[in-house]
PDB file of C-alpha atoms in Angstrom:
ATOM      1  CA  MET R 105       0.000   0.000   0.000  1.00 44.00           C
ATOM      2  CA  THR R 106       1.362   3.408  -1.015  1.00 49.00           C
ATOM      3  CA  THR R 107       1.277   6.137   1.650  1.00 58.00           C
ATOM      4  CA  ALA R 108       0.463   9.631   0.420  1.00 62.00           C
ATOM      5  CA  PRO R 109       3.029  12.324   1.251  1.00 75.00           C
ATOM      6  CA  PRO R 110       2.126  14.540   4.230  1.00 86.00           C
ATOM      7  CA  ILE R 111       2.006  17.661   2.043  1.00 93.00           C
ATOM      8  CA  GLU R 112       1.149  18.495  -1.542  1.00 94.00           C
ATOM      9  CA  ALA R 113       2.673  20.971  -3.966  1.00 97.00           C
ATOM     10  CA  GLU R 114       0.729  23.447  -6.087  1.00 97.00           C
ATOM     11  CA  VAL R 115       2.187  25.377  -9.017  1.00 98.00           C
ATOM     12  CA  LEU R 116       0.217  28.599  -9.413  1.00 98.00           C
ATOM     13  CA  PRO R 117       0.446  31.563 -11.809  1.00 97.00           C
ATOM     14  CA  SER R 118       1.958  34.704 -10.301  1.00 96.00           C
ATOM     15  CA  GLY R 119       1.646  37.675 -12.616  1.00 94.00           C
ATOM     16  CA  LEU R 120       2.805  37.664 -16.206  1.00 93.00           C
ATOM     17  CA  ASP R 121       6.290  36.313 -15.555  1.00 95.00           C
ATOM     18  CA  GLY R 122       6.045  34.164 -12.446  1.00 96.00           C
ATOM     19  CA  LEU R 123       5.031  30.777 -11.090  1.00 97.00           C
ATOM     20  CA  LEU R 124       4.516  30.192  -7.382  1.00 98.00           C
ATOM     21  CA  VAL R 125       5.255  26.716  -6.041  1.00 98.00           C
ATOM     22  CA  ARG R 126       3.333  26.401  -2.766  1.00 98.00           C
ATOM     23  CA  PHE R 127       3.681  23.519  -0.316  1.00 98.00           C
ATOM     24  CA  SER R 128       1.179  24.679   2.324  1.00 96.00           C
ATOM     25  CA  ARG R 129      -1.102  27.545   3.278  1.00 94.00           C
ATOM     26  CA  THR R 130       0.149  27.476   6.888  1.00 91.00           C
ATOM     27  CA  PRO R 131       3.660  27.472   8.443  1.00 88.00           C
ATOM     28  CA  ASP R 132       3.904  23.679   8.540  1.00 92.00           C
ATOM     29  CA  PRO R 133       7.429  22.434   9.408  1.00 94.00           C
ATOM     30  CA  ALA R 134       7.400  19.813   6.638  1.00 95.00           C
ATOM     31  CA  ALA R 135       6.348  22.469   4.123  1.00 96.00           C
ATOM     32  CA  MET R 136       9.146  24.761   5.293  1.00 96.00           C
ATOM     33  CA  ALA R 137      11.665  21.970   4.722  1.00 95.00           C
ATOM     34  CA  ALA R 138      10.129  21.200   1.318  1.00 97.00           C
ATOM     35  CA  ALA R 139      10.357  24.845   0.227  1.00 97.00           C
ATOM     36  CA  ARG R 140      13.999  25.004   1.274  1.00 96.00           C
ATOM     37  CA  ARG R 141      14.838  21.693  -0.462  1.00 96.00           C
ATOM     38  CA  PHE R 142      12.968  22.717  -3.613  1.00 97.00           C
ATOM     39  CA  ALA R 143      14.753  26.083  -3.781  1.00 95.00           C
ATOM     40  CA  ALA R 144      18.127  24.425  -3.208  1.00 93.00           C
ATOM     41  CA  ALA R 145      17.412  21.947  -6.027  1.00 94.00           C
ATOM     42  CA  LEU R 146      16.548  24.755  -8.463  1.00 94.00           C
ATOM     43  CA  GLU R 147      19.610  26.772  -7.480  1.00 91.00           C
ATOM     44  CA  ALA R 148      21.935  23.777  -7.844  1.00 90.00           C
ATOM     45  CA  ALA R 149      20.516  22.688 -11.216  1.00 91.00           C
ATOM     46  CA  PRO R 150      18.277  25.330 -12.853  1.00 90.00           C
ATOM     47  CA  PRO R 151      15.674  23.793 -15.186  1.00 91.00           C
ATOM     48  CA  LYS R 152      16.637  23.841 -18.877  1.00 92.00           C
ATOM     49  CA  GLU R 153      13.537  25.992 -19.516  1.00 91.00           C
ATOM     50  CA  LEU R 154      15.301  28.838 -17.703  1.00 88.00           C
ATOM     51  CA  ALA R 155      18.547  28.509 -19.651  1.00 80.00           C
ATOM     52  CA  GLY R 156      19.636  31.669 -21.405  1.00 74.00           C
ATOM     53  CA  GLY R 157      17.082  33.910 -19.738  1.00 74.00           C
ATOM     54  CA  GLN R 158      16.937  36.065 -16.657  1.00 78.00           C
ATOM     55  CA  ALA R 159      15.378  34.113 -13.776  1.00 87.00           C
ATOM     56  CA  GLU R 160      14.749  34.727 -10.094  1.00 93.00           C
ATOM     57  CA  ILE R 161      14.270  32.013  -7.475  1.00 94.00           C
ATOM     58  CA  ALA R 162      12.789  33.586  -4.340  1.00 94.00           C
ATOM     59  CA  PRO R 163      12.024  31.216  -1.432  1.00 95.00           C
ATOM     60  CA  ALA R 164       9.515  32.160   1.279  1.00 95.00           C
ATOM     61  CA  LEU R 165       8.549  30.110   4.342  1.00 96.00           C
ATOM     62  CA  VAL R 166       6.402  27.513   2.577  1.00 97.00           C
ATOM     63  CA  SER R 167       6.615  28.531  -1.074  1.00 98.00           C
ATOM     64  CA  VAL R 168       9.069  29.455  -3.812  1.00 97.00           C
ATOM     65  CA  LEU R 169       8.473  32.115  -6.453  1.00 97.00           C
ATOM     66  CA  VAL R 170      10.112  31.480  -9.818  1.00 97.00           C
ATOM     67  CA  ARG R 171      10.220  34.472 -12.144  1.00 96.00           C
ATOM     68  CA  PHE R 172      11.332  34.049 -15.742  1.00 95.00           C
ATOM     69  CA  ASP R 173      12.020  35.862 -19.017  1.00 93.00           C
ATOM     70  CA  LEU R 174       8.738  35.972 -20.936  1.00 89.00           C
ATOM     71  CA  GLU R 175      10.460  36.162 -24.324  1.00 89.00           C
ATOM     72  CA  ARG R 176      12.754  33.174 -23.760  1.00 90.00           C
ATOM     73  CA  THR R 177      10.705  30.832 -21.589  1.00 92.00           C
ATOM     74  CA  ASP R 178       7.891  28.447 -22.443  1.00 92.00           C
ATOM     75  CA  ARG R 179       5.563  28.918 -19.452  1.00 94.00           C
ATOM     76  CA  ALA R 180       3.755  25.601 -19.933  1.00 96.00           C
ATOM     77  CA  ALA R 181       7.007  23.646 -20.201  1.00 95.00           C
ATOM     78  CA  LEU R 182       8.469  25.374 -17.155  1.00 96.00           C
ATOM     79  CA  ARG R 183       5.293  24.701 -15.161  1.00 97.00           C
ATOM     80  CA  SER R 184       5.472  21.016 -16.057  1.00 97.00           C
ATOM     81  CA  THR R 185       9.113  20.843 -14.954  1.00 97.00           C
ATOM     82  CA  LEU R 186       8.410  22.627 -11.670  1.00 97.00           C
ATOM     83  CA  GLU R 187       5.485  20.274 -10.989  1.00 98.00           C
ATOM     84  CA  ARG R 188       7.795  17.307 -11.518  1.00 97.00           C
ATOM     85  CA  ILE R 189      10.518  18.637  -9.219  1.00 97.00           C
ATOM     86  CA  ALA R 190       7.997  19.699  -6.560  1.00 98.00           C
ATOM     87  CA  GLY R 191       6.295  16.304  -6.739  1.00 97.00           C
ATOM     88  CA  ALA R 192       9.621  14.572  -6.127  1.00 96.00           C
ATOM     89  CA  THR R 193      10.377  16.988  -3.272  1.00 97.00           C
ATOM     90  CA  VAL R 194       7.218  16.160  -1.300  1.00 96.00           C
ATOM     91  CA  GLN R 195       8.075  12.458  -1.443  1.00 95.00           C
ATOM     92  CA  GLY R 196      10.816  13.252   1.056  1.00 92.00           C
ATOM     93  CA  PRO R 197      12.955  13.451   2.938  1.00 93.00           C
ATOM     94  CA  LEU R 198      11.111  16.381   4.502  1.00 94.00           C
ATOM     95  CA  ASP R 199      13.782  17.704   6.802  1.00 92.00           C
ATOM     96  CA  MET R 200      16.105  20.619   6.208  1.00 91.00           C
ATOM     97  CA  PRO R 201      18.992  19.903   3.824  1.00 89.00           C
ATOM     98  CA  ASP R 202      22.446  19.897   5.369  1.00 91.00           C
ATOM     99  CA  PRO R 203      23.712  23.480   5.691  1.00 94.00           C
ATOM    100  CA  ALA R 204      26.664  24.713   3.713  1.00 94.00           C
ATOM    101  CA  ARG R 205      27.428  27.448   6.250  1.00 97.00           C
ATOM    102  CA  ARG R 206      26.963  28.059   9.963  1.00 98.00           C
ATOM    103  CA  TRP R 207      26.858  31.403  11.790  1.00 98.00           C
ATOM    104  CA  THR R 208      27.461  31.895  15.505  1.00 98.00           C
ATOM    105  CA  VAL R 209      25.799  35.123  16.647  1.00 98.00           C
ATOM    106  CA  PRO R 210      26.388  36.683  20.109  1.00 98.00           C
ATOM    107  CA  VAL R 211      23.205  37.870  21.844  1.00 98.00           C
ATOM    108  CA  ALA R 212      22.533  39.538  25.198  1.00 98.00           C
ATOM    109  CA  PHE R 213      19.353  37.984  26.567  1.00 98.00           C
ATOM    110  CA  GLY R 214      16.936  39.402  29.144  1.00 98.00           C
ATOM    111  CA  GLY R 215      17.118  42.590  31.160  1.00 97.00           C
ATOM    112  CA  ASP R 216      16.908  45.817  29.192  1.00 97.00           C
ATOM    113  CA  GLN R 217      18.055  43.931  26.083  1.00 98.00           C
ATOM    114  CA  GLY R 218      15.203  41.423  26.210  1.00 98.00           C
ATOM    115  CA  PRO R 219      12.487  42.665  28.572  1.00 98.00           C
ATOM    116  CA  GLN R 220       9.957  39.972  27.585  1.00 98.00           C
ATOM    117  CA  LEU R 221      12.233  37.000  28.243  1.00 98.00           C
ATOM    118  CA  GLY R 222      10.606  36.437  31.639  1.00 98.00           C
ATOM    119  CA  GLN R 223       7.148  36.441  30.072  1.00 97.00           C
ATOM    120  CA  VAL R 224       8.275  33.896  27.487  1.00 98.00           C
ATOM    121  CA  ALA R 225       9.901  31.677  30.121  1.00 98.00           C
ATOM    122  CA  ARG R 226       6.742  31.682  32.236  1.00 98.00           C
ATOM    123  CA  ALA R 227       4.670  30.676  29.197  1.00 98.00           C
ATOM    124  CA  LEU R 228       7.063  27.765  28.692  1.00 98.00           C
ATOM    125  CA  GLY R 229       6.960  26.828  32.382  1.00 98.00           C
ATOM    126  CA  ILE R 230      10.729  27.136  32.795  1.00 98.00           C
ATOM    127  CA  GLY R 231      13.226  29.661  34.155  1.00 98.00           C
ATOM    128  CA  GLU R 232      14.857  32.390  32.083  1.00 98.00           C
ATOM    129  CA  ASP R 233      18.252  30.677  32.064  1.00 98.00           C
ATOM    130  CA  ALA R 234      16.656  27.463  30.824  1.00 98.00           C
ATOM    131  CA  ALA R 235      14.824  29.364  28.085  1.00 98.00           C
ATOM    132  CA  VAL R 236      18.076  30.970  26.920  1.00 98.00           C
ATOM    133  CA  ALA R 237      19.821  27.594  27.053  1.00 98.00           C
ATOM    134  CA  GLU R 238      17.137  26.106  24.778  1.00 98.00           C
ATOM    135  CA  ILE R 239      17.531  28.920  22.255  1.00 98.00           C
ATOM    136  CA  CYS R 240      21.322  28.584  22.230  1.00 98.00           C
ATOM    137  CA  ALA R 241      21.216  24.767  21.975  1.00 98.00           C
ATOM    138  CA  SER R 242      18.688  24.665  19.125  1.00 97.00           C
ATOM    139  CA  ASP R 243      19.790  23.659  15.635  1.00 92.00           C
ATOM    140  CA  LEU R 244      18.361  26.650  13.778  1.00 97.00           C
ATOM    141  CA  ARG R 245      18.276  27.651  10.131  1.00 97.00           C
ATOM    142  CA  VAL R 246      17.545  30.788   8.172  1.00 97.00           C
ATOM    143  CA  LEU R 247      14.160  29.723   6.813  1.00 96.00           C
ATOM    144  CA  THR R 248      13.806  32.725   4.534  1.00 95.00           C
ATOM    145  CA  ILE R 249      14.830  36.360   4.116  1.00 95.00           C
ATOM    146  CA  GLY R 250      11.934  38.776   3.978  1.00 92.00           C
ATOM    147  CA  PHE R 251       9.807  41.687   5.241  1.00 91.00           C
ATOM    148  CA  ALA R 252      12.835  44.009   5.137  1.00 93.00           C
ATOM    149  CA  PRO R 253      16.212  43.819   3.354  1.00 94.00           C
ATOM    150  CA  GLY R 254      18.372  41.073   4.838  1.00 95.00           C
ATOM    151  CA  GLN R 255      15.912  40.245   7.621  1.00 96.00           C
ATOM    152  CA  PRO R 256      16.023  36.545   8.541  1.00 98.00           C
ATOM    153  CA  TYR R 257      13.210  34.327   9.767  1.00 97.00           C
ATOM    154  CA  ILE R 258      15.035  31.700  11.809  1.00 98.00           C
ATOM    155  CA  GLY R 259      13.709  28.386  13.081  1.00 95.00           C
ATOM    156  CA  LEU R 260      12.479  26.110  14.183  1.00 96.00           C
ATOM    157  CA  LEU R 261      12.601  26.194  17.972  1.00 97.00           C
ATOM    158  CA  PRO R 262      11.260  23.158  19.891  1.00 96.00           C
ATOM    159  CA  PRO R 263       7.482  22.577  19.616  1.00 95.00           C
ATOM    160  CA  ARG R 264       6.633  24.141  22.970  1.00 96.00           C
ATOM    161  CA  TRP R 265       7.942  27.452  21.579  1.00 98.00           C
ATOM    162  CA  ASP R 266       4.845  27.697  19.377  1.00 97.00           C
ATOM    163  CA  LEU R 267       3.959  30.893  21.243  1.00 97.00           C
ATOM    164  CA  PRO R 268       1.315  33.296  19.909  1.00 95.00           C
ATOM    165  CA  ARG R 269       2.066  36.770  18.711  1.00 95.00           C
ATOM    166  CA  LEU R 270       1.339  39.626  21.092  1.00 96.00           C
ATOM    167  CA  PRO R 271      -2.233  40.964  21.172  1.00 95.00           C
ATOM    168  CA  GLU R 272      -0.925  44.455  20.353  1.00 95.00           C
ATOM    169  CA  ILE R 273       1.918  45.749  18.197  1.00 96.00           C
ATOM    170  CA  THR R 274       5.003  47.142  19.918  1.00 96.00           C
ATOM    171  CA  PRO R 275       5.539  50.425  18.011  1.00 97.00           C
ATOM    172  CA  SER R 276       9.319  50.135  17.867  1.00 97.00           C
ATOM    173  CA  VAL R 277      12.154  47.850  18.940  1.00 97.00           C
ATOM    174  CA  PRO R 278      15.790  48.756  18.210  1.00 97.00           C
ATOM    175  CA  ALA R 279      18.042  47.357  15.509  1.00 96.00           C
ATOM    176  CA  GLY R 280      19.539  44.041  16.579  1.00 97.00           C
ATOM    177  CA  SER R 281      16.439  43.003  18.531  1.00 98.00           C
ATOM    178  CA  VAL R 282      15.881  39.264  18.800  1.00 98.00           C
ATOM    179  CA  VAL R 283      12.166  38.461  18.944  1.00 98.00           C
ATOM    180  CA  VAL R 284      10.289  35.150  19.163  1.00 98.00           C
ATOM    181  CA  ALA R 285       6.882  33.719  18.242  1.00 98.00           C
ATOM    182  CA  VAL R 286       5.426  30.659  16.457  1.00 96.00           C
ATOM    183  CA  ARG R 287       8.656  28.643  16.968  1.00 97.00           C
ATOM    184  CA  GLN R 288      10.640  31.241  15.037  1.00 98.00           C
ATOM    185  CA  ILE R 289      13.137  34.005  15.715  1.00 98.00           C
ATOM    186  CA  VAL R 290      13.521  37.275  13.857  1.00 98.00           C
ATOM    187  CA  LEU R 291      16.688  39.350  14.148  1.00 98.00           C
ATOM    188  CA  PHE R 292      15.847  42.911  13.131  1.00 97.00           C
ATOM    189  CA  GLY R 293      18.400  44.741  11.011  1.00 94.00           C
ATOM    190  CA  ALA R 294      16.841  48.134  11.763  1.00 94.00           C
ATOM    191  CA  ASP R 295      14.394  49.705  14.209  1.00 96.00           C
ATOM    192  CA  SER R 296      11.008  48.124  13.606  1.00 96.00           C
ATOM    193  CA  ALA R 297       7.510  47.612  14.913  1.00 97.00           C
ATOM    194  CA  THR R 298       6.735  44.026  15.946  1.00 97.00           C
ATOM    195  CA  GLY R 299       4.055  41.782  17.347  1.00 97.00           C
ATOM    196  CA  TRP R 300       6.623  39.263  18.578  1.00 98.00           C
ATOM    197  CA  GLN R 301       8.206  39.055  22.033  1.00 98.00           C
ATOM    198  CA  LEU R 302      11.576  40.739  22.589  1.00 98.00           C
ATOM    199  CA  VAL R 303      14.016  38.400  24.353  1.00 98.00           C
ATOM    200  CA  GLY R 304      17.468  39.725  23.464  1.00 98.00           C
ATOM    201  CA  ARG R 305      19.652  41.952  21.354  1.00 98.00           C
ATOM    202  CA  ALA R 306      22.549  41.309  18.979  1.00 98.00           C
ATOM    203  CA  ALA R 307      25.139  43.683  17.548  1.00 98.00           C
ATOM    204  CA  LEU R 308      24.875  42.045  14.102  1.00 97.00           C
ATOM    205  CA  ARG R 309      23.187  44.243  11.512  1.00 97.00           C
ATOM    206  CA  THR R 310      21.669  42.027   8.848  1.00 97.00           C
ATOM    207  CA  PHE R 311      21.577  44.803   6.235  1.00 96.00           C
ATOM    208  CA  VAL R 312      24.235  47.486   5.833  1.00 95.00           C
ATOM    209  CA  PRO R 313      24.170  48.964   2.294  1.00 93.00           C
ATOM    210  CA  ASP R 314      27.798  50.151   2.237  1.00 92.00           C
ATOM    211  CA  ARG R 315      29.279  46.961   3.739  1.00 91.00           C
ATOM    212  CA  ALA R 316      31.200  44.653   1.372  1.00 90.00           C
ATOM    213  CA  ASP R 317      28.465  42.049   1.855  1.00 92.00           C
ATOM    214  CA  PRO R 318      25.329  44.102   2.613  1.00 95.00           C
ATOM    215  CA  MET R 319      23.170  41.068   3.491  1.00 96.00           C
ATOM    216  CA  PRO R 320      25.449  38.348   4.925  1.00 97.00           C
ATOM    217  CA  LEU R 321      22.794  35.811   5.959  1.00 97.00           C
ATOM    218  CA  GLN R 322      21.379  33.472   3.319  1.00 95.00           C
ATOM    219  CA  GLY R 323      18.415  31.138   3.260  1.00 94.00           C
ATOM    220  CA  GLY R 324      19.458  27.718   4.535  1.00 94.00           C
ATOM    221  CA  ASP R 325      22.328  29.004   6.704  1.00 97.00           C
ATOM    222  CA  ALA R 326      22.639  27.282  10.077  1.00 98.00           C
ATOM    223  CA  ILE R 327      22.438  29.632  13.051  1.00 98.00           C
ATOM    224  CA  ARG R 328      23.710  29.226  16.602  1.00 98.00           C
ATOM    225  CA  PHE R 329      23.126  31.942  19.178  1.00 98.00           C
ATOM    226  CA  ALA R 330      25.801  32.439  21.844  1.00 98.00           C
ATOM    227  CA  ARG R 331      25.023  34.159  25.135  1.00 98.00           C
ATOM    228  CA  ALA R 332      26.836  37.474  25.683  1.00 98.00           C
ATOM    229  CA  THR R 333      26.596  40.308  28.199  1.00 98.00           C
ATOM    230  CA  ALA R 334      25.016  43.670  27.464  1.00 97.00           C
ATOM    231  CA  ASP R 335      28.465  45.282  27.752  1.00 97.00           C
ATOM    232  CA  GLU R 336      29.906  42.845  25.210  1.00 97.00           C
ATOM    233  CA  ILE R 337      27.106  43.628  22.761  1.00 97.00           C
ATOM    234  CA  ALA R 338      27.684  47.370  23.284  1.00 95.00           C
ATOM    235  CA  ARG R 339      31.381  46.948  22.447  1.00 95.00           C
ATOM    236  CA  LEU R 340      30.633  44.798  19.400  1.00 96.00           C
ATOM    237  CA  SER R 341      28.162  47.413  18.181  1.00 91.00           C
ATOM    238  CA  ASP R 342      31.021  49.881  17.841  1.00 87.00           C
ATOM    239  CA  ALA R 343      32.806  47.732  15.247  1.00 83.00           C
ATOM    240  CA  GLY R 344      32.904  49.392  11.835  1.00 82.00           C
ATOM    241  CA  ASP R 345      31.730  46.366   9.849  1.00 87.00           C
ATOM    242  CA  ARG R 346      28.557  45.981  11.942  1.00 94.00           C
ATOM    243  CA  MET R 347      28.961  42.193  11.918  1.00 96.00           C
ATOM    244  CA  GLY R 348      28.612  42.264  15.688  1.00 97.00           C
ATOM    245  CA  GLY R 349      31.038  39.456  16.400  1.00 97.00           C
ATOM    246  CA  ALA R 350      29.143  36.976  14.208  1.00 97.00           C
ATOM    247  CA  ARG R 351      31.428  34.135  13.088  1.00 97.00           C
ATOM    248  CA  LEU R 352      30.981  32.169   9.865  1.00 98.00           C
ATOM    249  CA  GLU R 353      32.023  28.547   9.327  1.00 97.00           C
ATOM    250  CA  VAL R 354      31.965  27.071   5.830  1.00 97.00           C
ATOM    251  CA  LEU R 355      30.840  23.463   6.283  1.00 95.00           C
ATOM    252  CA  ARG R 356      31.043  22.189   2.700  1.00 88.00           C
TER     253      ARG R 356
END
């Protein structure tokens, strides 16, 4: 007896020059892994239908947008190819592909840097130190870049971190804020409003236009957070490159 895959893929039109490959309508972990695997497959071996034309492969949390050159691409042929690749993707494995790179990012948790850490810890039924330890021990990935230039959505935290968003928007949190909700972490590259809970602050700026690499984080990168003091983050913030002490390892 054949078991159906836990998710299905849809290939949908997106404007005149795009096709959206969607694996779920909700932030399902298997769909997130499928979107990342599908995007990685396209990037490693672009379909022949895209050869010779300008193409864009833009992953989101549970979908991938493929934009193509209208004059050089057969839409129907490309759609058929994407359906084939997406169909193979949902057959599994449906876990994140092995990362090519890993970042270690210092963060000051709690206190003035993360005033809602205590609230998060109470919701989890653990102490603040235990909550920080879980964040720092989690095998996290950049799920997608979005909302603002260079801004990463990072996950997934353990299932009990499926915490709701706040009932009201916080008008502004500072650049470097580390916020949590729905098993994910966002690290803001600039001051921003948020409905997520603020648990820490990093000195890393995820988008600096005049830096040699303006947006250093990439989808699929592994992320490890390392606990730092508020004074250490203040000193790292003064560094000219605005990398905030983040360290990169190339794994393969």
